[in-house]
PDB file of C-alpha atoms in Angstrom:
ATOM      1  CA  LYS A   1       9.040  -6.797  -4.147  1.00 46.00           C
ATOM      2  CA  SER A   2       9.589  -3.197  -3.131  1.00 47.00           C
ATOM      3  CA  LEU A   3       7.672  -1.750  -0.209  1.00 49.00           C
ATOM      4  CA  PHE A   4       5.875   0.686  -2.532  1.00 46.00           C
ATOM      5  CA  VAL A   5       4.725  -2.186  -4.747  1.00 47.00           C
ATOM      6  CA  GLU A   6       3.560  -4.098  -1.666  1.00 49.00           C
ATOM      7  CA  ILE A   7       1.448  -1.149  -0.502  1.00 48.00           C
ATOM      8  CA  VAL A   8      -0.016  -0.588  -3.969  1.00 46.00           C
ATOM      9  CA  LEU A   9      -0.896  -4.276  -4.195  1.00 49.00           C
ATOM     10  CA  LEU A  10      -2.445  -4.153  -0.724  1.00 51.00           C
ATOM     11  CA  VAL A  11      -4.588  -1.146  -1.616  1.00 51.00           C
ATOM     12  CA  ASN A  12      -5.517  -2.555  -5.022  1.00 49.00           C
ATOM     13  CA  ASP A  13      -6.396  -5.877  -3.426  1.00 52.00           C
ATOM     14  CA  ILE A  14      -9.293  -4.319  -1.514  1.00 50.00           C
ATOM     15  CA  LYS A  15     -12.098  -4.185  -4.040  1.00 49.00           C
ATOM     16  CA  ILE A  16     -15.516  -2.659  -3.597  1.00 47.00           C
ATOM     17  CA  THR A  17     -18.426  -4.584  -5.003  1.00 48.00           C
ATOM     18  CA  SER A  18     -21.328  -2.629  -6.441  1.00 49.00           C
ATOM     19  CA  THR A  19     -23.832  -5.418  -6.978  1.00 53.00           C
ATOM     20  CA  SER A  20     -26.234  -3.923  -4.478  1.00 54.00           C
ATOM     21  CA  SER A  21     -27.459  -0.500  -3.483  1.00 54.00           C
ATOM     22  CA  LEU A  22     -26.882  -1.255   0.213  1.00 58.00           C
ATOM     23  CA  LEU A  23     -23.923   0.116   2.132  1.00 65.00           C
ATOM     24  CA  ASN A  24     -20.856  -2.093   2.096  1.00 68.00           C
ATOM     25  CA  LYS A  25     -20.293  -2.656   5.808  1.00 80.00           C
ATOM     26  CA  VAL A  26     -18.839  -6.163   5.664  1.00 85.00           C
ATOM     27  CA  TYR A  27     -15.341  -7.170   4.614  1.00 85.00           C
ATOM     28  CA  CYS A  28     -15.074 -10.550   2.889  1.00 86.00           C
ATOM     29  CA  GLU A  29     -11.666 -11.808   3.985  1.00 85.00           C
ATOM     30  CA  THR A  30     -11.763 -14.569   1.392  1.00 88.00           C
ATOM     31  CA  CYS A  31     -12.303 -12.261  -1.609  1.00 83.00           C
ATOM     32  CA  HIS A  32     -10.730  -9.141  -0.079  1.00 80.00           C
ATOM     33  CA  GLN A  33     -13.853  -7.165  -0.958  1.00 81.00           C
ATOM     34  CA  LEU A  34     -16.138  -4.762   0.811  1.00 81.00           C
ATOM     35  CA  ILE A  35     -19.639  -6.163   0.536  1.00 82.00           C
ATOM     36  CA  CYS A  36     -23.108  -5.532   1.945  1.00 83.00           C
ATOM     37  CA  ARG A  37     -24.844  -7.821   4.426  1.00 80.00           C
ATOM     38  CA  ASP A  38     -27.080  -9.241   1.694  1.00 80.00           C
ATOM     39  CA  CYS A  39     -24.024 -10.321  -0.265  1.00 81.00           C
ATOM     40  CA  THR A  40     -22.872 -12.475   2.662  1.00 80.00           C
ATOM     41  CA  ILE A  41     -25.682 -14.905   1.891  1.00 78.00           C
ATOM     42  CA  SER A  42     -25.229 -14.795  -1.862  1.00 80.00           C
ATOM     43  CA  GLN A  43     -23.839 -17.776  -3.710  1.00 83.00           C
ATOM     44  CA  ARG A  44     -20.778 -15.776  -4.708  1.00 83.00           C
ATOM     45  CA  HIS A  45     -19.673 -15.387  -1.071  1.00 83.00           C
ATOM     46  CA  GLN A  46     -21.051 -18.642   0.297  1.00 83.00           C
ATOM     47  CA  ASN A  47     -18.800 -20.256   2.941  1.00 87.00           C
ATOM     48  CA  HIS A  48     -16.497 -17.232   2.980  1.00 90.00           C
ATOM     49  CA  LYS A  49     -15.015 -15.623   6.057  1.00 90.00           C
ATOM     50  CA  TYR A  50     -16.381 -12.161   6.971  1.00 86.00           C
ATOM     51  CA  LYS A  51     -15.830  -9.349   9.425  1.00 87.00           C
ATOM     52  CA  LEU A  52     -17.635  -6.092   9.943  1.00 85.00           C
ATOM     53  CA  VAL A  53     -15.566  -3.239   8.569  1.00 82.00           C
ATOM     54  CA  THR A  54     -15.480  -1.688  12.031  1.00 82.00           C
ATOM     55  CA  GLU A  55     -13.895  -4.888  13.382  1.00 85.00           C
ATOM     56  CA  CYS A  56     -11.203  -5.278  10.733  1.00 81.00           C
ATOM     57  CA  TYR A  57     -10.355  -1.585  10.386  1.00 78.00           C
ATOM     58  CA  PRO A  58      -7.864  -1.486  13.299  1.00 80.00           C
ATOM     59  CA  ASP A  59      -5.845  -4.405  11.893  1.00 77.00           C
ATOM     60  CA  HIS A  60      -5.713  -3.038   8.356  1.00 77.00           C
ATOM     61  CA  HIS A  61      -5.138   0.506   9.569  1.00 80.00           C
ATOM     62  CA  GLN A  62      -2.181  -0.584  11.702  1.00 82.00           C
ATOM     63  CA  GLU A  63      -0.715  -2.605   8.821  1.00 82.00           C
ATOM     64  CA  ILE A  64      -0.979   0.386   6.490  1.00 83.00           C
ATOM     65  CA  GLU A  65       0.533   2.705   9.123  1.00 87.00           C
ATOM     66  CA  THR A  66       3.446   0.295   9.628  1.00 88.00           C
ATOM     67  CA  ASN A  67       4.037   0.029   5.878  1.00 87.00           C
ATOM     68  CA  LEU A  68       3.750   3.790   5.485  1.00 89.00           C
ATOM     69  CA  THR A  69       6.389   4.329   8.168  1.00 91.00           C
ATOM     70  CA  ARG A  70       8.717   1.882   6.402  1.00 90.00           C
ATOM     71  CA  LEU A  71       8.012   3.595   3.073  1.00 90.00           C
ATOM     72  CA  LYS A  72       8.808   7.039   4.508  1.00 91.00           C
ATOM     73  CA  ARG A  73      12.146   5.704   5.796  1.00 92.00           C
ATOM     74  CA  LYS A  74      12.948   4.255   2.363  1.00 91.00           C
ATOM     75  CA  VAL A  75      12.052   7.568   0.674  1.00 92.00           C
ATOM     76  CA  ALA A  76      14.353   9.405   3.093  1.00 92.00           C
ATOM     77  CA  ASP A  77      17.159   6.929   2.325  1.00 93.00           C
ATOM     78  CA  ILE A  78      16.613   7.373  -1.421  1.00 93.00           C
ATOM     79  CA  ASN A  79      16.647  11.160  -1.086  1.00 92.00           C
ATOM     80  CA  THR A  80      19.912  10.974   0.854  1.00 93.00           C
ATOM     81  CA  ALA A  81      21.422   8.705  -1.808  1.00 94.00           C
ATOM     82  CA  LEU A  82      20.218  11.052  -4.552  1.00 94.00           C
ATOM     83  CA  THR A  83      21.756  14.053  -2.793  1.00 94.00           C
ATOM     84  CA  ASN A  84      25.033  12.134  -2.461  1.00 94.00           C
ATOM     85  CA  LEU A  85      24.959  11.224  -6.159  1.00 95.00           C
ATOM     86  CA  ILE A  86      24.326  14.825  -7.202  1.00 95.00           C
ATOM     87  CA  THR A  87      27.204  16.000  -4.988  1.00 95.00           C
ATOM     88  CA  ARG A  88      29.507  13.332  -6.426  1.00 95.00           C
ATOM     89  CA  GLU A  89      28.459  14.207  -9.989  1.00 94.00           C
ATOM     90  CA  ARG A  90      29.366  17.864  -9.366  1.00 95.00           C
ATOM     91  CA  GLU A  91      32.747  16.835  -7.947  1.00 95.00           C
ATOM     92  CA  ILE A  92      33.492  14.640 -10.973  1.00 94.00           C
ATOM     93  CA  THR A  93      32.376  17.362 -13.394  1.00 92.00           C
ATOM     94  CA  LYS A  94      34.633  19.881 -11.654  1.00 93.00           C
ATOM     95  CA  GLN A  95      37.564  17.433 -11.708  1.00 91.00           C
ATOM     96  CA  GLY A  96      36.963  16.885 -15.436  1.00 89.00           C
ATOM     97  CA  GLU A  97      37.005  20.633 -16.076  1.00 87.00           C
ATOM     98  CA  ASP A  98      40.193  20.989 -14.041  1.00 86.00           C
ATOM     99  CA  VAL A  99      41.865  18.239 -16.098  1.00 87.00           C
ATOM    100  CA  LYS A 100      40.964  20.071 -19.343  1.00 83.00           C
ATOM    101  CA  LYS A 101      42.737  23.239 -18.109  1.00 76.00           C
TER     102      LYS A 101
END
């Protein structure tokens, strides 16, 4: 899996439930969902593992920052490769024109 796909999957994996009008301040680690405190006692999230969003934010934030840094490096590498390909294409085109002469 590419790093970009991994980040997209990570972001898409964090769902927000809207079953209640309360603020979603709890992160269900089992379902990977932001939920309200009332939802923690619901049957849907029974026996799940939870953390307050303020507690899990640093871990997730650091993971995203690390992945973003890796992604930026990959983008830079791709841009360098693209520049090299464009330069090489121009050289080959020029050589082809010279051969025609």
